[in-house]
Amino acid sequence: MPESTRLAPAPTDFELGAALAAGDAGALGDVYDRYGELAYSVALRVLGDPGRAADVVQECFLKLWQNAARFDASRGSLRGWLMSSVRNRAIDNLRGRAGHERSELGLAELGELAAAGSADDPWLEVSAALEREAVREALASLPAEQRQAVELAYFSGYTCKEIGEQVGVPVSTVKGRLRLGLEKLHSYLEGRGLLDDR
Amino acid sequence: MIADHHDMEELVAAYVLGALGPEEARRVRAHLAGCSSCRELARRLGLGAAALALAVETVPAPPELRNRVLAAVQGIPQTATVRPVGERPARQGAVRAWRWRPAWKGPAVAAAAVIAFALGGGLGLGVGRAAFGTPAAPPAAVAQYTISGSGAMAGSGGRVFDLRREQVTLIQFSGLPTLRTGRVYELWLIDRQGHPQPGAVFAPEPDGSKLLLLGRNLDGLSALAVTDEAGPGGGAAPTKQPELLGKLA
């Protein structure tokens, strides 16, 4: 029987992280090829400006390179770290914050979706597309006021006070909407087996 | 104390999203350090928050950005501090679960098409676990889907013809890599809860094609997938993530 067609399996995120930590600049290219478009899309969604979005992506990949040896794969995924970094830097950029005035827990430390990007899942592109669709549907399933509050906080970096002023409700109401919104997102994604709920 | 804990609970979501002012954030951080239930809440809510990045519509990055990024790290030293890298999760012999559970509401992946085709001679029929029916005369209408390959099967694909009335399904594969000795391709029928059921096992033709005829239509299914498994009969559950996958409307 003729030899089967064999293609080299794509490195896992865990392997890419290890390669980055070992100073393999080629691995950074692999990470960019895998997550660069998503990173750019997140930055663009926050900033609305292609030039500023590209600058943020470049800064975050540089930060990833510089700090690769400190990345702890047991506390979060490479993708989670990168997207958290991009979102935070974009928000800082949007809000005119010079430094990293981050007041929340690093999102990447809090877990990650189980499919694309997880250390032991070799099936990336197909599951990533399905995963993104599931997340969009999860967000669309939220009541409008919860979705609005979550999006204003996540994509625009507004505080509860600012959100309350924008939509004309008390701060306590905003806090409740954020909690209910994130609870529902978690339940929706967990119900579809998409969360690596370690 | 209890009132204070409840107050803190209400702030955790806002804290996770960075929507608190500095003083409130500091109070929540201090509370989390000593409250395991709120830390667990923060972890749960953080999973939902972390997913939000995936909700954006993807936009192609400027082509030159890749070179910019790689050029930017040239000669830049990495931080010397090395922390222990987490243990790689142990692989399990079989897939723990098919962790993707696509929601099948929403727009169809492929439009239904009206086709007419003749089933001529020379069909290489797979050994299907479903009973075969005899296809009726060429149907007036069928639902058509596409199966796409990725990874090692990036060059493979399939066209699916769902003959609902006749209760048969025709799948025409192309570009299938040759299998190693002792292996077979297994078709999985994935229900709406994401559970894969064995559908058929088959080996490709020398040119990488294969025509499968299933004795059922695709009602109640959300996707079709193919993996290569141990022959001759495949298995009751997939042992790997699929690299050939087709979503059904």
Short mmCIF file of C-alpha atoms in Angstrom, two decimals:
data_model
loop_
_atom_site.label_atom_id
_atom_site.label_comp_id
_atom_site.label_asym_id
_atom_site.label_seq_id
_atom_site.Cartn_x
_atom_site.Cartn_y
_atom_site.Cartn_z
CA MET A 1 0.00 0.00 0.00
CA PRO A 2 1.51 3.36 -0.93
CA GLU A 3 2.57 5.63 1.89
CA SER A 4 -0.18 7.87 3.07
CA THR A 5 0.10 11.58 2.59
CA ARG A 6 1.58 12.94 5.78
CA LEU A 7 1.71 16.56 6.75
CA ALA A 8 3.58 17.76 9.80
CA PRO A 9 1.03 18.32 12.57
CA ALA A 10 0.63 21.94 13.61
CA PRO A 11 2.34 22.77 16.92
CA THR A 12 0.02 23.16 19.86
CA ASP A 13 -0.18 26.46 21.69
CA PHE A 14 1.68 24.86 24.55
CA GLU A 15 4.54 23.96 22.21
CA LEU A 16 4.54 27.44 20.70
CA GLY A 17 4.69 28.97 24.16
CA ALA A 18 7.64 26.78 25.03
CA ALA A 19 9.38 27.69 21.78
CA LEU A 20 8.86 31.39 22.44
CA ALA A 21 10.24 30.98 25.94
CA ALA A 22 13.29 29.33 24.42
CA GLY A 23 13.88 32.37 22.21
CA ASP A 24 12.56 30.93 18.95
CA ALA A 25 11.54 34.01 16.96
CA GLY A 26 10.05 31.76 14.28
CA ALA A 27 7.49 30.63 16.82
CA LEU A 28 6.33 34.24 17.13
CA GLY A 29 5.54 34.12 13.43
CA ASP A 30 3.52 30.96 14.02
CA VAL A 31 1.61 32.65 16.85
CA TYR A 32 0.95 35.64 14.60
CA ASP A 33 -0.30 33.39 11.81
CA ARG A 34 -2.62 31.67 14.25
CA TYR A 35 -3.93 34.65 16.24
CA GLY A 36 -2.82 37.80 14.48
CA GLU A 37 -6.09 38.32 12.67
CA LEU A 38 -8.14 37.84 15.83
CA ALA A 39 -5.83 40.15 17.77
CA TYR A 40 -6.14 42.83 15.10
CA SER A 41 -9.90 42.39 15.00
CA VAL A 42 -10.21 42.85 18.78
CA ALA A 43 -8.02 45.96 18.69
CA LEU A 44 -9.97 47.36 15.75
CA ARG A 45 -13.27 46.69 17.48
CA VAL A 46 -12.12 48.69 20.49
CA LEU A 47 -10.31 51.49 18.69
CA GLY A 48 -12.14 51.73 15.38
CA ASP A 49 -8.91 52.89 13.75
CA PRO A 50 -6.82 50.49 11.61
CA GLY A 51 -3.55 52.30 12.26
CA ARG A 52 -3.95 52.40 16.02
CA ALA A 53 -5.15 48.81 16.01
CA ALA A 54 -2.03 47.69 14.15
CA ASP A 55 0.15 49.60 16.62
CA VAL A 56 -1.54 47.85 19.55
CA VAL A 57 -1.06 44.43 17.96
CA GLN A 58 2.61 45.14 17.39
CA GLU A 59 3.04 46.30 21.00
CA CYS A 60 1.33 43.21 22.37
CA PHE A 61 3.32 40.77 20.28
CA LEU A 62 6.47 42.55 21.41
CA LYS A 63 5.30 42.22 25.00
CA LEU A 64 4.56 38.54 24.39
CA TRP A 65 8.07 38.05 23.04
CA GLN A 66 9.71 39.92 25.88
CA ASN A 67 7.78 38.06 28.57
CA ALA A 68 7.50 34.61 27.00
CA ALA A 69 9.73 33.04 29.61
CA ARG A 70 7.36 34.20 32.35
CA PHE A 71 4.21 32.84 30.78
CA ASP A 72 2.70 30.16 32.96
CA ALA A 73 0.69 27.77 30.82
CA SER A 74 -0.98 26.29 33.90
CA ARG A 75 -2.74 29.58 34.59
CA GLY A 76 -4.06 30.41 31.16
CA SER A 77 -3.68 29.83 27.48
CA LEU A 78 -1.47 31.62 25.01
CA ARG A 79 -4.52 32.83 23.13
CA GLY A 80 -6.18 34.04 26.31
CA TRP A 81 -3.09 35.92 27.38
CA LEU A 82 -2.68 37.54 23.98
CA MET A 83 -6.32 38.60 23.58
CA SER A 84 -6.42 39.93 27.14
CA SER A 85 -3.25 41.89 26.45
CA VAL A 86 -4.63 43.30 23.19
CA ARG A 87 -7.97 44.25 24.71
CA ASN A 88 -6.38 45.90 27.74
CA ARG A 89 -3.79 47.82 25.70
CA ALA A 90 -6.47 48.93 23.23
CA ILE A 91 -8.67 50.17 26.08
CA ASP A 92 -5.73 52.04 27.59
CA ASN A 93 -5.09 53.57 24.19
CA LEU A 94 -8.75 54.46 23.74
CA ARG A 95 -9.11 55.99 27.18
CA GLY A 96 -5.86 57.89 26.98
CA ARG A 97 -4.23 55.99 29.79
CA ALA A 98 -0.48 56.31 29.61
CA GLY A 99 0.32 53.41 31.84
CA HIS A 100 -1.24 50.10 32.59
CA GLU A 101 -3.94 51.16 35.02
CA ARG A 102 -5.53 47.79 34.96
CA SER A 103 -7.77 47.22 37.93
CA GLU A 104 -9.26 43.85 37.14
CA LEU A 105 -7.81 40.40 37.33
CA GLY A 106 -5.89 39.41 34.24
CA LEU A 107 -8.55 37.84 32.12
CA ALA A 108 -6.13 35.27 30.85
CA GLU A 109 -5.63 34.06 34.38
CA LEU A 110 -9.25 33.19 34.75
CA GLY A 111 -9.55 30.33 32.33
CA GLU A 112 -10.09 29.81 28.67
CA LEU A 113 -12.42 28.26 26.26
CA ALA A 114 -11.73 24.64 25.74
CA ALA A 115 -11.58 24.35 21.98
CA ALA A 116 -9.20 26.22 19.72
CA GLY A 117 -6.15 27.42 21.54
CA SER A 118 -6.08 24.89 24.30
CA ALA A 119 -2.85 23.08 24.84
CA ASP A 120 -4.00 19.62 23.85
CA ASP A 121 -6.38 20.34 20.99
CA PRO A 122 -4.78 19.90 17.56
CA TRP A 123 -7.89 20.90 15.64
CA LEU A 124 -7.66 24.65 15.39
CA GLU A 125 -9.23 26.33 12.42
CA VAL A 126 -12.49 24.45 12.21
CA SER A 127 -13.24 24.41 15.91
CA ALA A 128 -12.18 28.05 16.19
CA ALA A 129 -14.81 29.10 13.65
CA LEU A 130 -17.50 27.10 15.41
CA GLU A 131 -16.39 28.46 18.75
CA ARG A 132 -16.56 32.07 17.59
CA GLU A 133 -20.03 31.48 16.25
CA ALA A 134 -21.11 30.01 19.58
CA VAL A 135 -19.75 33.01 21.48
CA ARG A 136 -21.56 35.42 19.15
CA GLU A 137 -24.77 33.51 19.68
CA ALA A 138 -24.18 33.52 23.44
CA LEU A 139 -23.80 37.30 23.41
CA ALA A 140 -26.86 37.70 21.17
CA SER A 141 -28.87 35.58 23.59
CA LEU A 142 -28.40 38.07 26.43
CA PRO A 143 -31.18 40.53 27.20
CA ALA A 144 -30.42 43.76 25.39
CA GLU A 145 -29.60 45.78 28.51
CA GLN A 146 -27.16 43.15 29.80
CA ARG A 147 -25.48 42.83 26.42
CA GLN A 148 -25.16 46.58 26.19
CA ALA A 149 -23.59 46.86 29.64
CA VAL A 150 -21.14 44.02 28.99
CA GLU A 151 -20.10 45.43 25.61
CA LEU A 152 -19.67 48.96 26.96
CA ALA A 153 -17.43 47.62 29.73
CA TYR A 154 -15.44 45.15 27.65
CA PHE A 155 -15.08 46.89 24.29
CA SER A 156 -15.20 50.52 25.38
CA GLY A 157 -13.61 50.32 28.82
CA TYR A 158 -16.34 52.29 30.58
CA THR A 159 -16.75 52.11 34.33
CA CYS A 160 -20.09 51.25 35.92
CA LYS A 161 -20.58 54.94 36.76
CA GLU A 162 -19.97 55.94 33.13
CA ILE A 163 -22.26 53.21 31.81
CA GLY A 164 -24.98 54.32 34.22
CA GLU A 165 -24.67 57.90 33.02
CA GLN A 166 -24.76 56.82 29.39
CA VAL A 167 -27.83 54.64 29.62
CA GLY A 168 -29.55 56.55 32.40
CA VAL A 169 -29.74 53.92 35.15
CA PRO A 170 -28.27 53.72 38.66
CA VAL A 171 -24.78 52.33 39.11
CA SER A 172 -26.17 49.43 41.14
CA THR A 173 -28.34 48.47 38.18
CA VAL A 174 -25.30 48.43 35.91
CA LYS A 175 -23.41 46.21 38.32
CA GLY A 176 -26.33 43.80 38.42
CA ARG A 177 -26.56 43.73 34.61
CA LEU A 178 -22.85 42.98 34.32
CA ARG A 179 -23.11 40.15 36.79
CA LEU A 180 -26.18 38.63 35.15
CA GLY A 181 -24.68 39.06 31.69
CA LEU A 182 -21.42 37.30 32.53
CA GLU A 183 -23.29 34.59 34.46
CA LYS A 184 -25.45 33.91 31.41
CA LEU A 185 -22.46 33.89 29.07
CA HIS A 186 -20.77 31.35 31.29
CA SER A 187 -23.88 29.16 31.50
CA TYR A 188 -24.48 29.30 27.73
CA LEU A 189 -20.93 28.32 26.85
CA GLU A 190 -20.68 25.74 29.60
CA GLY A 191 -23.95 24.19 28.43
CA ARG A 192 -22.38 23.67 25.02
CA GLY A 193 -19.26 22.13 26.46
CA LEU A 194 -17.05 24.94 25.28
CA LEU A 195 -15.52 25.90 28.58
CA ASP A 196 -12.40 24.27 29.95
CA ASP A 197 -13.74 24.79 33.46
CA ARG A 198 -10.62 23.69 35.37
CA MET B 1 -19.82 41.00 57.42
CA ILE B 2 -22.48 39.12 55.50
CA ALA B 3 -23.78 42.36 54.01
CA ASP B 4 -20.24 43.29 53.06
CA HIS B 5 -19.70 39.90 51.39
CA HIS B 6 -22.92 40.30 49.42
CA ASP B 7 -21.83 43.78 48.38
CA MET B 8 -18.52 42.38 47.21
CA GLU B 9 -20.24 39.59 45.27
CA GLU B 10 -22.18 42.18 43.34
CA LEU B 11 -18.94 43.90 42.37
CA VAL B 12 -17.06 40.86 41.10
CA ALA B 13 -18.39 40.98 37.54
CA ALA B 14 -17.60 44.66 37.22
CA TYR B 15 -14.15 44.01 38.67
CA VAL B 16 -13.44 41.22 36.17
CA LEU B 17 -14.37 43.58 33.34
CA GLY B 18 -12.30 46.46 34.73
CA ALA B 19 -15.41 48.58 35.21
CA LEU B 20 -14.71 49.70 38.77
CA GLY B 21 -12.96 52.82 39.93
CA PRO B 22 -9.59 52.39 41.64
CA GLU B 23 -10.90 52.48 45.22
CA GLU B 24 -13.68 49.94 44.65
CA ALA B 25 -11.30 47.73 42.70
CA ARG B 26 -8.85 47.81 45.59
CA ARG B 27 -11.61 46.73 48.03
CA VAL B 28 -12.67 43.88 45.78
CA ARG B 29 -9.08 42.75 45.34
CA ALA B 30 -8.59 42.71 49.10
CA HIS B 31 -11.83 40.76 49.54
CA LEU B 32 -10.91 38.19 46.90
CA ALA B 33 -7.66 37.48 48.68
CA GLY B 34 -9.63 36.14 51.63
CA CYS B 35 -12.83 34.78 50.10
CA SER B 36 -12.70 31.51 48.19
CA SER B 37 -16.33 31.66 47.05
CA CYS B 38 -15.83 35.08 45.49
CA ARG B 39 -12.60 33.91 43.89
CA GLU B 40 -14.55 31.02 42.36
CA LEU B 41 -17.20 33.48 41.19
CA ALA B 42 -14.50 35.65 39.64
CA ARG B 43 -13.07 32.60 37.90
CA ARG B 44 -16.46 31.63 36.46
CA LEU B 45 -17.35 35.10 35.34
CA GLY B 46 -13.89 35.52 33.93
CA LEU B 47 -14.45 32.57 31.62
CA GLY B 48 -17.40 34.37 30.11
CA ALA B 49 -15.45 37.63 29.89
CA ALA B 50 -12.47 35.95 28.27
CA ALA B 51 -14.77 34.61 25.55
CA LEU B 52 -15.86 38.10 24.51
CA ALA B 53 -12.76 38.58 22.37
CA LEU B 54 -14.02 35.76 20.17
CA ALA B 55 -17.28 37.59 19.50
CA VAL B 56 -15.67 40.21 17.28
CA GLU B 57 -16.14 40.00 13.55
CA THR B 58 -12.73 39.07 12.19
CA VAL B 59 -11.13 41.55 9.84
CA PRO B 60 -7.99 40.74 7.85
CA ALA B 61 -4.97 42.48 9.30
CA PRO B 62 -2.92 44.67 6.96
CA PRO B 63 -0.57 42.36 5.05
CA GLU B 64 2.51 44.28 6.16
CA LEU B 65 1.68 43.93 9.86
CA ARG B 66 3.24 40.47 10.09
CA ASN B 67 6.63 41.72 8.94
CA ARG B 68 6.29 44.75 11.23
CA VAL B 69 5.68 42.50 14.21
CA LEU B 70 8.58 40.18 13.44
CA ALA B 71 10.92 43.05 12.69
CA ALA B 72 9.98 44.73 15.97
CA VAL B 73 11.35 41.85 18.05
CA GLN B 74 14.66 41.65 16.22
CA GLY B 75 17.41 42.17 18.75
CA ILE B 76 14.95 42.66 21.60
CA PRO B 77 15.98 40.64 24.62
CA GLN B 78 13.54 38.45 26.45
CA THR B 79 12.99 38.83 30.17
CA ALA B 80 15.42 36.48 31.85
CA THR B 81 13.15 35.45 34.72
CA VAL B 82 11.88 31.96 34.11
CA ARG B 83 8.93 30.69 36.06
CA PRO B 84 8.02 27.03 36.05
CA VAL B 85 5.91 26.30 33.02
CA GLY B 86 2.70 24.48 33.80
CA GLU B 87 2.54 20.78 33.15
CA ARG B 88 1.05 19.87 29.84
CA PRO B 89 -2.32 18.27 30.44
CA ALA B 90 -2.06 14.52 30.04
CA ARG B 91 -3.47 13.24 26.79
CA GLN B 92 -6.19 10.70 27.14
CA GLY B 93 -6.47 7.62 24.98
CA ALA B 94 -9.81 8.64 23.55
CA VAL B 95 -11.24 12.06 23.05
CA ARG B 96 -12.50 13.18 26.44
CA ALA B 97 -15.45 14.87 24.85
CA TRP B 98 -16.14 16.63 21.66
CA ARG B 99 -15.78 20.00 23.35
CA TRP B 100 -17.21 21.99 20.52
CA ARG B 101 -20.94 22.13 20.65
CA PRO B 102 -22.00 24.42 17.87
CA ALA B 103 -25.39 26.06 18.21
CA TRP B 104 -27.30 25.15 15.13
CA LYS B 105 -29.71 28.01 15.11
CA GLY B 106 -28.95 30.83 12.75
CA PRO B 107 -28.21 30.99 9.05
CA ALA B 108 -27.61 27.79 7.14
CA VAL B 109 -24.09 26.97 6.13
CA ALA B 110 -25.00 25.82 2.65
CA ALA B 111 -27.99 26.67 0.54
CA ALA B 112 -30.28 23.89 -0.62
CA ALA B 113 -29.83 23.16 -4.28
CA VAL B 114 -31.84 21.28 -6.83
CA ILE B 115 -29.74 18.69 -8.54
CA ALA B 116 -30.34 15.78 -10.79
CA PHE B 117 -27.91 12.98 -10.86
CA ALA B 118 -27.71 9.46 -12.01
CA LEU B 119 -26.29 6.73 -9.97
CA GLY B 120 -24.24 4.88 -12.50
CA GLY B 121 -22.24 1.77 -12.17
CA GLY B 122 -18.91 1.51 -10.48
CA LEU B 123 -19.93 2.99 -7.15
CA GLY B 124 -17.51 2.14 -4.38
CA LEU B 125 -19.91 1.70 -1.55
CA GLY B 126 -18.63 1.97 1.99
CA VAL B 127 -19.63 -0.62 4.51
CA GLY B 128 -22.25 1.32 6.38
CA ARG B 129 -23.65 0.43 9.73
CA ALA B 130 -26.99 1.76 8.60
CA ALA B 131 -29.12 -0.49 6.45
CA PHE B 132 -28.91 0.45 2.82
CA GLY B 133 -31.98 1.42 0.97
CA THR B 134 -32.32 1.43 -2.74
CA PRO B 135 -32.29 4.95 -4.05
CA ALA B 136 -35.38 5.98 -5.88
CA ALA B 137 -35.39 7.58 -9.28
CA PRO B 138 -33.47 10.85 -9.50
CA PRO B 139 -35.16 13.17 -7.02
CA ALA B 140 -36.70 16.51 -7.80
CA ALA B 141 -34.81 18.28 -4.95
CA VAL B 142 -32.06 17.52 -2.46
CA ALA B 143 -30.31 19.46 0.27
CA GLN B 144 -26.64 19.93 -0.44
CA TYR B 145 -23.80 20.54 2.01
CA THR B 146 -20.05 20.74 1.94
CA ILE B 147 -17.49 18.94 4.06
CA SER B 148 -14.17 20.76 4.40
CA GLY B 149 -10.78 19.49 5.43
CA SER B 150 -8.17 21.08 7.66
CA GLY B 151 -4.80 20.17 9.07
CA ALA B 152 -3.50 16.96 7.55
CA MET B 153 -6.68 16.74 5.48
CA ALA B 154 -6.61 20.28 4.19
CA GLY B 155 -6.73 19.04 0.61
CA SER B 156 -9.76 16.87 1.20
CA GLY B 157 -13.41 17.67 0.89
CA GLY B 158 -16.82 16.24 0.38
CA ARG B 159 -20.14 17.05 -1.18
CA VAL B 160 -23.20 15.81 0.66
CA PHE B 161 -26.55 15.19 -0.97
CA ASP B 162 -29.37 14.68 1.51
CA LEU B 163 -32.30 12.99 -0.17
CA ARG B 164 -34.85 13.48 2.57
CA ARG B 165 -37.82 11.89 0.87
CA GLU B 166 -35.88 8.89 -0.31
CA GLN B 167 -34.20 8.65 3.12
CA VAL B 168 -30.73 8.20 1.75
CA THR B 169 -27.63 10.37 1.77
CA LEU B 170 -24.90 10.42 -0.82
CA ILE B 171 -21.46 11.72 0.13
CA GLN B 172 -18.81 12.25 -2.52
CA PHE B 173 -15.31 12.61 -1.05
CA SER B 174 -12.24 13.81 -2.87
CA GLY B 175 -8.61 14.33 -2.03
CA LEU B 176 -8.54 11.81 0.79
CA PRO B 177 -5.01 10.95 1.89
CA THR B 178 -4.02 7.31 1.58
CA LEU B 179 -4.43 5.49 4.87
CA ARG B 180 -1.71 3.70 6.73
CA THR B 181 -1.96 -0.07 6.94
CA GLY B 182 -4.65 -1.17 9.34
CA ARG B 183 -6.52 2.13 9.34
CA VAL B 184 -9.90 3.12 7.98
CA TYR B 185 -11.82 6.35 7.63
CA GLU B 186 -14.88 6.54 9.83
CA LEU B 187 -17.84 8.80 9.15
CA TRP B 188 -19.48 10.25 12.25
CA LEU B 189 -23.07 11.42 12.43
CA ILE B 190 -23.25 14.20 14.99
CA ASP B 191 -26.57 14.84 16.66
CA ARG B 192 -27.87 18.20 17.81
CA GLN B 193 -26.31 17.74 21.25
CA GLY B 194 -22.90 17.28 19.67
CA HIS B 195 -22.64 13.54 20.28
CA PRO B 196 -20.97 11.62 17.44
CA GLN B 197 -22.47 8.30 16.35
CA PRO B 198 -20.72 5.85 14.05
CA GLY B 199 -22.00 6.16 10.50
CA ALA B 200 -19.77 4.18 8.18
CA VAL B 201 -16.20 3.02 7.69
CA PHE B 202 -14.48 3.16 4.34
CA ALA B 203 -11.18 3.30 2.52
CA PRO B 204 -10.51 5.76 -0.27
CA GLU B 205 -10.05 4.86 -3.91
CA PRO B 206 -6.48 5.10 -5.27
CA ASP B 207 -7.24 8.61 -6.54
CA GLY B 208 -8.41 9.76 -3.09
CA SER B 209 -12.09 9.76 -3.94
CA LYS B 210 -14.90 7.86 -2.32
CA LEU B 211 -18.63 7.72 -2.83
CA LEU B 212 -20.65 6.75 0.22
CA LEU B 213 -24.32 5.89 0.26
CA LEU B 214 -26.04 5.98 3.63
CA GLY B 215 -29.39 4.36 4.12
CA ARG B 216 -30.83 7.34 5.94
CA ASN B 217 -31.32 11.07 5.47
CA LEU B 218 -29.72 13.69 7.72
CA ASP B 219 -32.71 14.62 9.84
CA GLY B 220 -31.81 15.21 13.49
CA LEU B 221 -28.12 15.72 12.74
CA SER B 222 -26.07 18.85 13.13
CA ALA B 223 -22.83 17.84 11.40
CA LEU B 224 -20.87 15.13 9.67
CA ALA B 225 -17.23 14.46 10.45
CA VAL B 226 -14.52 12.02 9.41
CA THR B 227 -11.53 10.70 11.33
CA ASP B 228 -9.11 7.92 10.62
CA GLU B 229 -9.45 5.08 13.08
CA ALA B 230 -8.16 1.57 13.64
CA GLY B 231 -9.45 -0.90 11.11
CA PRO B 232 -11.18 -2.94 10.08
CA GLY B 233 -14.32 -1.77 11.82
CA GLY B 234 -13.42 1.59 13.30
CA GLY B 235 -14.68 2.33 16.80
CA ALA B 236 -17.70 3.30 18.83
CA ALA B 237 -16.25 6.73 19.57
CA PRO B 238 -13.74 8.94 17.78
CA THR B 239 -10.20 8.83 19.09
CA LYS B 240 -9.20 12.24 17.77
CA GLN B 241 -10.61 15.57 16.72
CA PRO B 242 -11.92 15.56 13.15
CA GLU B 243 -10.05 17.17 10.31
CA LEU B 244 -12.93 16.71 7.86
CA LEU B 245 -16.10 18.40 9.01
CA GLY B 246 -19.34 19.58 7.50
CA LYS B 247 -22.00 21.57 9.31
CA LEU B 248 -25.57 20.90 8.37
CA ALA B 249 -28.31 23.51 8.25
#
